[in-house]
Short mmCIF file of C-alpha atoms in Angstrom, two decimals:
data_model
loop_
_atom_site.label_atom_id
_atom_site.label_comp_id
_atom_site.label_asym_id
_atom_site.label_seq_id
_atom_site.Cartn_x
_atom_site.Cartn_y
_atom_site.Cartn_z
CA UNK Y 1340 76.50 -34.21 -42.74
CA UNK Y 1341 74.86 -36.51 -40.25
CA UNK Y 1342 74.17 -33.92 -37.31
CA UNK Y 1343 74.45 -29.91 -36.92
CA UNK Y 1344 77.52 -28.67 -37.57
CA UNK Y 1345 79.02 -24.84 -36.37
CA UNK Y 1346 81.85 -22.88 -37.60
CA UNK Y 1347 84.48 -21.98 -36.39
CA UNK Y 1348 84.84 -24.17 -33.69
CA UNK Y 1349 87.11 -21.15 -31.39
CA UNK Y 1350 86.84 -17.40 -32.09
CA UNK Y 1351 88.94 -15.43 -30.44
CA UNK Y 1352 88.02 -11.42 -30.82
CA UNK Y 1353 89.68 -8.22 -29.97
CA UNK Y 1354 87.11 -5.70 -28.51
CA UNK Y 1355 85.19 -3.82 -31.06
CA UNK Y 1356 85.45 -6.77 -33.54
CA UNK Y 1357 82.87 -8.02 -35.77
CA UNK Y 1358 81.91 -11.42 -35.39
CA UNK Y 1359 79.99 -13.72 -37.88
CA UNK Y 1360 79.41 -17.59 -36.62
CA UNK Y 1361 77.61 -20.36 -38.68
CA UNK Y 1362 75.44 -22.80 -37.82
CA UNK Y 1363 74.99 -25.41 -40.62
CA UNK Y 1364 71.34 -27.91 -39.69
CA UNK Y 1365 70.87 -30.99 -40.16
CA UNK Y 1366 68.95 -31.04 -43.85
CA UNK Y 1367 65.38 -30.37 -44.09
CA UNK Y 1368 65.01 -29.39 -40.38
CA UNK Y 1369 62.76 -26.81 -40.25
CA UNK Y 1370 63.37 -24.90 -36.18
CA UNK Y 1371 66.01 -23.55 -35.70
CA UNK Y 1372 67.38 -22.17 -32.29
CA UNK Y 1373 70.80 -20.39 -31.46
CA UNK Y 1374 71.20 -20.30 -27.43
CA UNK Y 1375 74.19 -18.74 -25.72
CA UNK Y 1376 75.81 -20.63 -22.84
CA UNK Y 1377 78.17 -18.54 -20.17
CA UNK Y 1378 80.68 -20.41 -18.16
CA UNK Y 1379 78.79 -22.72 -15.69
CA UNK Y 1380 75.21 -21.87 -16.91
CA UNK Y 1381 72.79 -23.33 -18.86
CA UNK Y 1382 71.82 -22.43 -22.49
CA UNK Y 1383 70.31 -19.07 -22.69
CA UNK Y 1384 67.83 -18.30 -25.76
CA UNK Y 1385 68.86 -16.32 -28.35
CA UNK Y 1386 66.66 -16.70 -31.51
CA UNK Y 1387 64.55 -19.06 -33.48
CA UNK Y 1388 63.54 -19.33 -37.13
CA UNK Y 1389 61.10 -21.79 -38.48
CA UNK Y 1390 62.04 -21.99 -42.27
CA UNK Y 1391 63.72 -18.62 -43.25
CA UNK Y 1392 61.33 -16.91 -41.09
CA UNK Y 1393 62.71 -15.14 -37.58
CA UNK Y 1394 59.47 -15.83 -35.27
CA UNK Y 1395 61.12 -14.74 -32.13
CA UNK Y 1396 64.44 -12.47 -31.64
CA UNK Y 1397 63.29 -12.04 -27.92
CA UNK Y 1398 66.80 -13.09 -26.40
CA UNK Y 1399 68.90 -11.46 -28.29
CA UNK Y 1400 71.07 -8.92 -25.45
CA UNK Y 1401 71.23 -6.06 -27.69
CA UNK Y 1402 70.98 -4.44 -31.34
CA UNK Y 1403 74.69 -5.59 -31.76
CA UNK Y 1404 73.48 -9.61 -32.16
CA UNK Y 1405 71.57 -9.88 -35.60
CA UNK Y 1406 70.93 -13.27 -37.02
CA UNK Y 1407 69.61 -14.41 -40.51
CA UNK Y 1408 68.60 -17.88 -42.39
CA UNK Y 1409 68.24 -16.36 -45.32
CA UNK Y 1410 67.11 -19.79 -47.78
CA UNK Y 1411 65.47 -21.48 -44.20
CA UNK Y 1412 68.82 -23.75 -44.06
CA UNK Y 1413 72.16 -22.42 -42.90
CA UNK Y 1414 72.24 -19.71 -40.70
CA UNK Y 1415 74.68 -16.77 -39.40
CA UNK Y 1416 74.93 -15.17 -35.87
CA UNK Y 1417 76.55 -11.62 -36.29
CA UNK Y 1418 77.97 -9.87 -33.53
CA UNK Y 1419 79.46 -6.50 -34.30
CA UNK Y 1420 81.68 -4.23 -31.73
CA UNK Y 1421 81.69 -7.41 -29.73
CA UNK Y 1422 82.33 -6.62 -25.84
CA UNK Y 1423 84.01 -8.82 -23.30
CA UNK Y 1424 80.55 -9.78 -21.65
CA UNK Y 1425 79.72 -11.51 -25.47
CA UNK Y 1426 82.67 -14.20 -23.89
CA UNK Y 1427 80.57 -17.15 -24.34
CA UNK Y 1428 79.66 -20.94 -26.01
CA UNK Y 1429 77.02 -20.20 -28.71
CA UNK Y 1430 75.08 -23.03 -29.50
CA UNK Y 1431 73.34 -23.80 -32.88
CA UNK Y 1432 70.01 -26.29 -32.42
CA UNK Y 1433 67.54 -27.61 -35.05
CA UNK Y 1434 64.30 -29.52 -35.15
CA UNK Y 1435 62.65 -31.67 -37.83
CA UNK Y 1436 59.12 -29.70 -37.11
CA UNK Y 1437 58.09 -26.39 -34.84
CA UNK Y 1438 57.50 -28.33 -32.17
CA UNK Y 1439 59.99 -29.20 -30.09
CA UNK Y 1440 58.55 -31.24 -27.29
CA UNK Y 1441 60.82 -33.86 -28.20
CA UNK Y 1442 64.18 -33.09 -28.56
CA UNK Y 1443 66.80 -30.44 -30.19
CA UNK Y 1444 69.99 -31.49 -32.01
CA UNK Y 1445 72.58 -29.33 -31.13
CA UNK Y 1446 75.99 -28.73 -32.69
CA UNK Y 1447 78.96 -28.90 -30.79
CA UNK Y 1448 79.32 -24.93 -30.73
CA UNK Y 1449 80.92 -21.88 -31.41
CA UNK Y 1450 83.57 -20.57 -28.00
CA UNK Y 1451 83.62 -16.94 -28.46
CA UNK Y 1452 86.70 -14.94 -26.48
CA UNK Y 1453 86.47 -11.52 -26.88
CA UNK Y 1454 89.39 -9.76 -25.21
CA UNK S 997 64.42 -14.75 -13.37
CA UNK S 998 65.32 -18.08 -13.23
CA UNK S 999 62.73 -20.20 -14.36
CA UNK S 1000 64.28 -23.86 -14.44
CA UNK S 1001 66.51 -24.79 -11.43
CA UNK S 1002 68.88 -27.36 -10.94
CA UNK S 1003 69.99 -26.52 -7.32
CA UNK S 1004 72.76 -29.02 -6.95
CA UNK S 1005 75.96 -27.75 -9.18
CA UNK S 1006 77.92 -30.91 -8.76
CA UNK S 1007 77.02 -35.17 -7.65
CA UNK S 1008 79.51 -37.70 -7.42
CA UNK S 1009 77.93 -41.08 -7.15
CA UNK S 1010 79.48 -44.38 -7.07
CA UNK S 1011 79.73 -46.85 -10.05
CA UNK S 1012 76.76 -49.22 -9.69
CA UNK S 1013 74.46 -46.86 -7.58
CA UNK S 1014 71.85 -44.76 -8.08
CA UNK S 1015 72.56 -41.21 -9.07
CA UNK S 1016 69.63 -38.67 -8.69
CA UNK S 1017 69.25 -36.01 -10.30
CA UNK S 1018 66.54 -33.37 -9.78
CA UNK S 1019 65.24 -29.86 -10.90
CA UNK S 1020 62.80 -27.34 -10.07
CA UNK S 1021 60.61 -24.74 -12.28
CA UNK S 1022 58.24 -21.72 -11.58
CA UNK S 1023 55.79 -21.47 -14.78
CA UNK S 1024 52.55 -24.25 -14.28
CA UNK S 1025 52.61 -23.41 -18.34
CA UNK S 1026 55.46 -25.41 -19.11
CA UNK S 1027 53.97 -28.32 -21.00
CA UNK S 1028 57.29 -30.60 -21.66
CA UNK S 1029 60.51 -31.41 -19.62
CA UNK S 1030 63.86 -32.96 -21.02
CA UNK S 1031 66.79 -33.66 -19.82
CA UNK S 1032 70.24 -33.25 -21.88
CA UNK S 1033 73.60 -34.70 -21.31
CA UNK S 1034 76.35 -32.88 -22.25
CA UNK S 1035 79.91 -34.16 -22.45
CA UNK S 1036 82.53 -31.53 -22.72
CA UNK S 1037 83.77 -30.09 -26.33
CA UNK S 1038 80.15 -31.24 -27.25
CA UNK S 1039 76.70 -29.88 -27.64
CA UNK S 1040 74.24 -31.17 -25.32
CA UNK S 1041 71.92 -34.49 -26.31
CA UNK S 1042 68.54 -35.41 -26.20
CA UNK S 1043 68.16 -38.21 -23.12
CA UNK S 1044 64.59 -38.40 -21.88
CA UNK S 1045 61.42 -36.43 -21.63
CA UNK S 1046 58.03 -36.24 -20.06
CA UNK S 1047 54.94 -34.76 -21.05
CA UNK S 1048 53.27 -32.65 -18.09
CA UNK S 1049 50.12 -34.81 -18.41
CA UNK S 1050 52.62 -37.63 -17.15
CA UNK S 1051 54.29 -38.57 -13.81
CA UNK S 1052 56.91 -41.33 -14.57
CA UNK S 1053 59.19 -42.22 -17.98
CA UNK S 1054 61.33 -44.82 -18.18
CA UNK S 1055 63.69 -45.44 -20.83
CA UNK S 1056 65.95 -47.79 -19.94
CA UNK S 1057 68.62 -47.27 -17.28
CA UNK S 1058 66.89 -43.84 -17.15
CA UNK S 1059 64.01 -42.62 -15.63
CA UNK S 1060 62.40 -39.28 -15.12
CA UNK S 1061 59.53 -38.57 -12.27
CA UNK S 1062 57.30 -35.56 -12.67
CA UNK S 1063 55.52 -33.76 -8.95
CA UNK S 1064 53.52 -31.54 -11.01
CA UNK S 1065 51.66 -30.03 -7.40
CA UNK S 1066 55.65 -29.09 -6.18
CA UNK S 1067 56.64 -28.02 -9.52
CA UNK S 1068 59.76 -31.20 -9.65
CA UNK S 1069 61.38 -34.02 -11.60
CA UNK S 1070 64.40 -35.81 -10.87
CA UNK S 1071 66.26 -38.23 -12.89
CA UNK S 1072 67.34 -41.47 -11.79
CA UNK S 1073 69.89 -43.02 -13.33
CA UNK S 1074 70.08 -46.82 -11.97
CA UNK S 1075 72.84 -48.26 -12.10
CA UNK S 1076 75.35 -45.50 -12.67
CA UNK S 1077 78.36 -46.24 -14.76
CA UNK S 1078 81.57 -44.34 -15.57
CA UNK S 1079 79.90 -43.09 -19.05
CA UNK S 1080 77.08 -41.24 -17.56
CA UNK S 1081 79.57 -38.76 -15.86
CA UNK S 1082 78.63 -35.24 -18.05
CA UNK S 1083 76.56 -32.46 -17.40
CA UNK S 1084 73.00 -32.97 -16.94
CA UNK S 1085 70.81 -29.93 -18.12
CA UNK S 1086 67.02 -29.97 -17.12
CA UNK S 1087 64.91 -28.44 -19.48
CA UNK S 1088 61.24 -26.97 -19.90
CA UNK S 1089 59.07 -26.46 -22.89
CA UNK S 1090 56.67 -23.93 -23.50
CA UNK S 1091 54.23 -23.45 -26.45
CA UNK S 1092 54.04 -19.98 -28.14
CA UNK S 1093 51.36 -18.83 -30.19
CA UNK S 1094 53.35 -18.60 -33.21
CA UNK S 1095 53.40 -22.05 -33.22
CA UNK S 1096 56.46 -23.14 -32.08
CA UNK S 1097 58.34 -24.43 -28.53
CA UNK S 1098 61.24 -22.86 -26.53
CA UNK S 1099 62.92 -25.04 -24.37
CA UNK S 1100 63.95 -23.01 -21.66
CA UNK S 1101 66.98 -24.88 -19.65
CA UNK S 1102 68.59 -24.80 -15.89
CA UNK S 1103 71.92 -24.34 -14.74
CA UNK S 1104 73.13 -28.13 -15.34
CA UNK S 1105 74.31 -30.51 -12.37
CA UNK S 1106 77.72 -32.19 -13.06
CA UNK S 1107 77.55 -35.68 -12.68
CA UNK S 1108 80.77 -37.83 -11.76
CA UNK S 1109 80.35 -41.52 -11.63
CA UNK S 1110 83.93 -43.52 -9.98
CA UNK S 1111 84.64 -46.54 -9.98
#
């Protein structure tokens, strides 16, 4: 595909439920970023690989968010026993380079409910 | 900690005018700014940038200013048309030395445009 592309689009989780979202890059982009956006705020870090490589895990909330890129292309946000404060966009990003002075393309997201 | 701060939640500008947009940040080590539009159901997109070394971009319709010494840019959008009314997310980039950006992003300003 032309640009980034996230699956599902909606997830809607009971408490306690294991979540797994994709985030599919545009090809041959080497950063990529997953941010999380609560209602009304901006995107908040999460995580960033460069190739399959995690460089920086620094945002993640807690040791319930774990994220791979296992072959440095698509990649998987887990969230397991999700809470009600995981209620939230997440956001998928990728770069042609590491540096990302430029620009990030973004996908259009991933709404998470949990209720 | 907030480090990027768009202070004004909402603007509502008429169509032709100017709409101003602006943004504040704490760290001197941000080296990059961006702005991103985001229209709902949609990931947010690259609009403009400006290095730190810089005080003025202009792309177009669009134009960012940089006050390094009071730690603000604004973005002017001249004139404003119905399309431009999304959210506008100021963003900052800082270098890590793994070798790689994080773009670290404010609370958006909503931006509605009438006719």
């Amino acid at each position: 595909g032309a640009g980034v592309s996230q699956s599902p689009r909606y997830k809607v989780a009971k408490r306690g439920q294991d979540v797994a979202l994709r985030c599919d890059p545009i090809s041959g982009h080497v950063s990529l970023f997953w941010y999380q956006q609560a209602l009304g705020q901006g995107p908040e870090f999460l995580t960033y690989f460069q190739n399959e490589a995690q460089l920086d895990k620094s945002g993640l909330p807690s040791d319930r968010f774990f994220a791979e890129r296992p072959e440095g292309s698509v990649s998987t946000l887990k969230i397991q026993r999700t809470q009600q404060e995981d209620s939230a966009v997440y956001l998928c990003a990728s770069s042609p380079g590491a540096r990302t002075n430029e620009k990030l393309f973004f996908g259009s997201g991933t709404q998470l409910s949990v209720l | 900690d907030q480090q990027v701060k768009q202070n004004s939640p909402s603007l509502s500008v008429q169509e032709g005018r100017i709409s101003i947009l602006n943004c504040d940040y704490t760290n001197s080590m941000f080296d990059y700014f961006l702005w991103y539009k985001k229209y709902p159901a949609e990931g947010p997109t690259f609009l403009i940038s400006i290095s730190s070394i810089k005080d003025k971009n202009e792309d177009g319709r669009f134009t960012v200013f940089l006050n390094k010494s009071a730690k603000h840019l604004s973005l002017h959008i001249v004139p404003s048309q119905p399309g431009d009314s999304a959210v506008y997310f100021c963003a900052a980039s800082v270098e890590f030395s793994g070798g790689y950006n994080k773009l670290i992003f404010g609370a958006g300003t909503r931006l509605a445009v009438h006719p």
